[in-house]
Amino acid sequence: MAAGLPTVAFERGSIPELIESGYNGKIVAIREHSDPFADNYPFAEHQYATFADAVTAVASDIPILSANSRERAKSRYDLSTMIQSYEALLTKNA
């Protein structure tokens, strides 16, 4: 993101916190009823085609998504911002 690279990723873990689909990349949904703790690889066969379509869609809009990706990294994950966030969290109940 900091390099201005839009991201395409499956909807797992913290991806929804990092990527806003259509703004700085694309999130591809995982099949319903998958359990990330029980299913080692919970992707259905058709999701690979969906993922490829998402990459194509992002590639066709690189200039805007790249600018948005860089802006998101700068505004949310800048070192100064992160330090202030951690400091606020760590001193909250002090």
Coordinates of N, CA and C in Angstrom, one line a residue:
M1 N 0.8 -1.2 0.0 CA 0.0 0.0 0.0 C 0.9 1.3 0.0
A2 N 1.9 1.3 0.8 CA 2.8 2.5 0.9 C 3.4 2.8 -0.5
A3 N 3.6 1.7 -1.3 CA 4.2 1.9 -2.6 C 3.2 2.3 -3.6
G4 N 1.9 2.4 -3.2 CA 0.8 2.7 -4.1 C 0.4 1.6 -4.9
L5 N 0.5 0.4 -4.4 CA 0.1 -0.8 -5.1 C -1.3 -1.3 -4.6
P6 N -2.3 -1.2 -5.5 CA -3.6 -1.7 -5.1 C -3.5 -3.2 -4.8
T7 N -4.3 -3.7 -3.9 CA -4.2 -5.1 -3.5 C -5.5 -5.8 -3.8
V8 N -5.3 -7.1 -4.3 CA -6.4 -8.0 -4.4 C -6.2 -9.1 -3.5
A9 N -7.1 -9.5 -2.6 CA -6.9 -10.5 -1.6 C -8.2 -11.2 -1.3
F10 N -8.1 -12.4 -0.8 CA -9.3 -13.1 -0.3 C -9.7 -12.5 1.0
E11 N -10.9 -12.5 1.4 CA -11.4 -11.9 2.6 C -11.1 -12.8 3.8
R12 N -9.9 -12.6 4.3 CA -9.4 -13.4 5.5 C -8.7 -12.5 6.4
G13 N -8.7 -12.8 7.7 CA -7.9 -12.1 8.6 C -8.2 -10.6 8.7
S14 N -7.2 -9.8 8.6 CA -7.3 -8.3 8.7 C -7.5 -7.6 7.3
I15 N -7.6 -8.4 6.3 CA -7.8 -7.8 4.9 C -8.9 -6.7 4.9
P16 N -10.1 -7.0 5.5 CA -11.1 -6.0 5.4 C -10.7 -4.7 6.1
E17 N -9.8 -4.7 7.0 CA -9.4 -3.5 7.7 C -8.4 -2.7 6.9
L18 N -7.7 -3.4 6.0 CA -6.7 -2.7 5.1 C -7.2 -2.3 3.8
I19 N -8.1 -3.1 3.2 CA -8.6 -2.8 1.9 C -10.0 -2.5 1.9
E20 N -10.3 -1.4 1.2 CA -11.7 -1.0 0.9 C -12.0 -1.4 -0.6
S21 N -12.8 -2.4 -0.8 CA -13.0 -2.9 -2.1 C -13.5 -1.8 -3.0
G22 N -12.8 -1.6 -4.1 CA -13.2 -0.6 -5.1 C -12.5 0.8 -4.8
Y23 N -11.9 0.9 -3.7 CA -11.2 2.2 -3.3 C -9.7 2.0 -3.5
N24 N -9.1 1.0 -2.8 CA -7.7 0.8 -2.9 C -7.3 -0.6 -3.2
G25 N -8.2 -1.3 -3.8 CA -8.0 -2.7 -4.2 C -9.3 -3.4 -4.3
K26 N -9.3 -4.7 -4.2 CA -10.5 -5.5 -4.3 C -10.4 -6.7 -3.3
I27 N -11.5 -6.9 -2.6 CA -11.6 -8.1 -1.7 C -12.5 -9.1 -2.4
V28 N -12.0 -10.4 -2.4 CA -12.7 -11.5 -3.0 C -13.3 -12.3 -1.8
A29 N -14.6 -12.5 -1.8 CA -15.2 -13.3 -0.8 C -14.8 -14.7 -0.8
I30 N -14.8 -15.3 0.4 CA -14.5 -16.7 0.5 C -15.9 -17.4 0.6
R31 N -15.9 -18.7 0.2 CA -17.2 -19.4 0.2 C -17.8 -19.3 1.6
E32 N -19.1 -19.3 1.6 CA -19.8 -19.3 2.9 C -19.5 -20.6 3.7
H33 N -19.7 -20.5 5.0 CA -19.5 -21.6 5.9 C -18.1 -22.2 5.9
S34 N -17.1 -21.4 5.7 CA -15.7 -21.9 5.8 C -15.3 -21.5 7.2
D35 N -14.5 -22.4 7.8 CA -14.0 -22.2 9.1 C -12.5 -22.1 9.0
P36 N -11.9 -20.9 9.1 CA -10.4 -20.8 8.9 C -9.6 -21.6 9.9
F37 N -10.2 -22.1 11.0 CA -9.4 -22.9 11.9 C -9.5 -24.4 11.5
A38 N -10.6 -24.8 10.8 CA -10.7 -26.2 10.5 C -10.4 -26.4 9.0
D39 N -10.7 -25.5 8.1 CA -10.4 -25.7 6.7 C -9.1 -25.1 6.3
N40 N -8.1 -25.9 6.0 CA -6.8 -25.4 5.7 C -6.8 -24.5 4.4
Y41 N -7.6 -24.9 3.5 CA -7.7 -24.1 2.2 C -9.1 -24.0 1.8
P42 N -9.9 -23.0 2.3 CA -11.3 -23.0 2.2 C -11.8 -22.4 0.9
F43 N -11.0 -22.4 -0.2 CA -11.5 -21.8 -1.4 C -12.1 -22.8 -2.3
A44 N -13.2 -22.4 -2.9 CA -13.9 -23.2 -3.8 C -13.3 -22.9 -5.2
E45 N -13.4 -23.9 -6.1 CA -12.8 -23.8 -7.4 C -13.1 -22.5 -8.2
H46 N -14.4 -22.1 -8.1 CA -14.8 -21.0 -8.9 C -14.2 -19.7 -8.4
Q47 N -13.7 -19.7 -7.2 CA -13.2 -18.5 -6.6 C -11.9 -18.0 -7.2
Y48 N -11.2 -19.0 -7.8 CA -10.0 -18.6 -8.5 C -10.3 -17.7 -9.7
A49 N -11.4 -18.1 -10.4 CA -11.8 -17.3 -11.6 C -12.3 -15.9 -11.1
T50 N -13.0 -15.9 -10.0 CA -13.4 -14.6 -9.4 C -12.2 -13.8 -9.0
F51 N -11.2 -14.4 -8.5 CA -10.0 -13.7 -8.1 C -9.3 -13.1 -9.3
A52 N -9.2 -13.9 -10.4 CA -8.6 -13.4 -11.6 C -9.4 -12.2 -12.2
D53 N -10.7 -12.3 -12.1 CA -11.5 -11.2 -12.6 C -11.3 -9.9 -11.8
A54 N -11.1 -10.1 -10.5 CA -10.8 -9.0 -9.6 C -9.4 -8.3 -9.9
V55 N -8.4 -9.2 -10.2 CA -7.1 -8.6 -10.7 C -7.3 -7.8 -11.9
T56 N -8.0 -8.4 -12.9 CA -8.3 -7.7 -14.2 C -9.0 -6.3 -13.9
A57 N -10.0 -6.3 -13.1 CA -10.7 -5.1 -12.8 C -9.8 -4.0 -12.1
V58 N -8.9 -4.5 -11.2 CA -8.0 -3.6 -10.5 C -7.0 -3.0 -11.5
A59 N -6.5 -3.9 -12.4 CA -5.5 -3.5 -13.4 C -6.0 -2.5 -14.4
S60 N -7.3 -2.5 -14.6 CA -7.9 -1.5 -15.5 C -8.1 -0.2 -14.9
D61 N -7.9 -0.1 -13.6 CA -8.1 1.2 -12.9 C -6.9 1.5 -12.0
I62 N -5.8 1.2 -12.5 CA -4.5 1.3 -11.7 C -4.3 2.8 -11.2
P63 N -4.4 3.8 -12.1 CA -4.0 5.1 -11.6 C -4.8 5.6 -10.4
I64 N -6.1 5.4 -10.4 CA -6.9 5.9 -9.3 C -6.7 5.0 -8.0
L65 N -6.7 3.7 -8.2 CA -6.6 2.8 -7.1 C -5.2 2.9 -6.5
S66 N -4.2 3.2 -7.3 CA -2.8 3.4 -6.8 C -2.7 4.6 -5.9
A67 N -3.3 5.7 -6.4 CA -3.3 7.0 -5.6 C -4.1 6.7 -4.3
N68 N -5.2 6.1 -4.4 CA -6.0 5.8 -3.2 C -5.2 4.9 -2.2
S69 N -4.5 3.9 -2.7 CA -3.8 3.0 -1.9 C -2.7 3.8 -1.1
R70 N -2.0 4.6 -1.8 CA -0.9 5.4 -1.2 C -1.5 6.3 -0.1
E71 N -2.6 7.0 -0.5 CA -3.2 7.9 0.5 C -3.7 7.2 1.7
R72 N -4.3 6.0 1.6 CA -4.7 5.2 2.7 C -3.5 4.8 3.6
A73 N -2.4 4.4 3.0 CA -1.3 4.0 3.8 C -0.7 5.3 4.6
K74 N -0.7 6.4 3.9 CA -0.2 7.6 4.5 C -1.1 8.1 5.6
S75 N -2.4 8.1 5.4 CA -3.3 8.7 6.4 C -3.5 7.7 7.6
R76 N -3.5 6.4 7.4 CA -3.8 5.5 8.5 C -2.6 4.8 9.1
Y77 N -1.5 4.6 8.3 CA -0.4 3.8 8.8 C 0.9 4.5 8.8
D78 N 0.9 5.8 8.7 CA 2.1 6.6 8.9 C 2.7 6.3 10.2
L79 N 4.0 6.3 10.3 CA 4.7 6.0 11.5 C 4.2 6.9 12.7
S80 N 4.1 8.2 12.5 CA 3.7 9.1 13.5 C 2.3 8.8 14.0
T81 N 1.4 8.5 13.1 CA 0.0 8.1 13.4 C 0.0 6.8 14.2
M82 N 0.8 5.8 13.8 CA 0.8 4.6 14.5 C 1.4 4.7 15.9
I83 N 2.4 5.5 16.1 CA 3.0 5.8 17.4 C 1.9 6.4 18.3
Q84 N 1.2 7.4 17.8 CA 0.2 8.1 18.6 C -0.9 7.1 19.0
S85 N -1.3 6.3 18.1 CA -2.4 5.3 18.4 C -1.9 4.3 19.4
Y86 N -0.7 3.8 19.3 CA -0.2 2.9 20.3 C 0.0 3.6 21.7
E87 N 0.4 4.8 21.7 CA 0.6 5.5 22.9 C -0.8 5.7 23.6
A88 N -1.8 6.1 22.8 CA -3.1 6.3 23.4 C -3.6 5.0 24.0
L89 N -3.4 3.9 23.3 CA -3.9 2.6 23.7 C -3.2 2.2 25.0
L90 N -1.8 2.4 25.1 CA -1.1 1.9 26.2 C -1.2 2.8 27.4
T91 N -1.6 4.1 27.2 CA -1.8 5.0 28.4 C -3.3 5.2 28.7
K92 N -4.1 4.5 28.1 CA -5.6 4.6 28.3 C -6.0 4.5 29.8
N93 N -5.5 3.5 30.4 CA -5.9 3.2 31.8 C -4.8 3.5 32.8
A94 N -3.8 4.2 32.3 CA -2.7 4.5 33.2 C -2.9 5.6 34.1

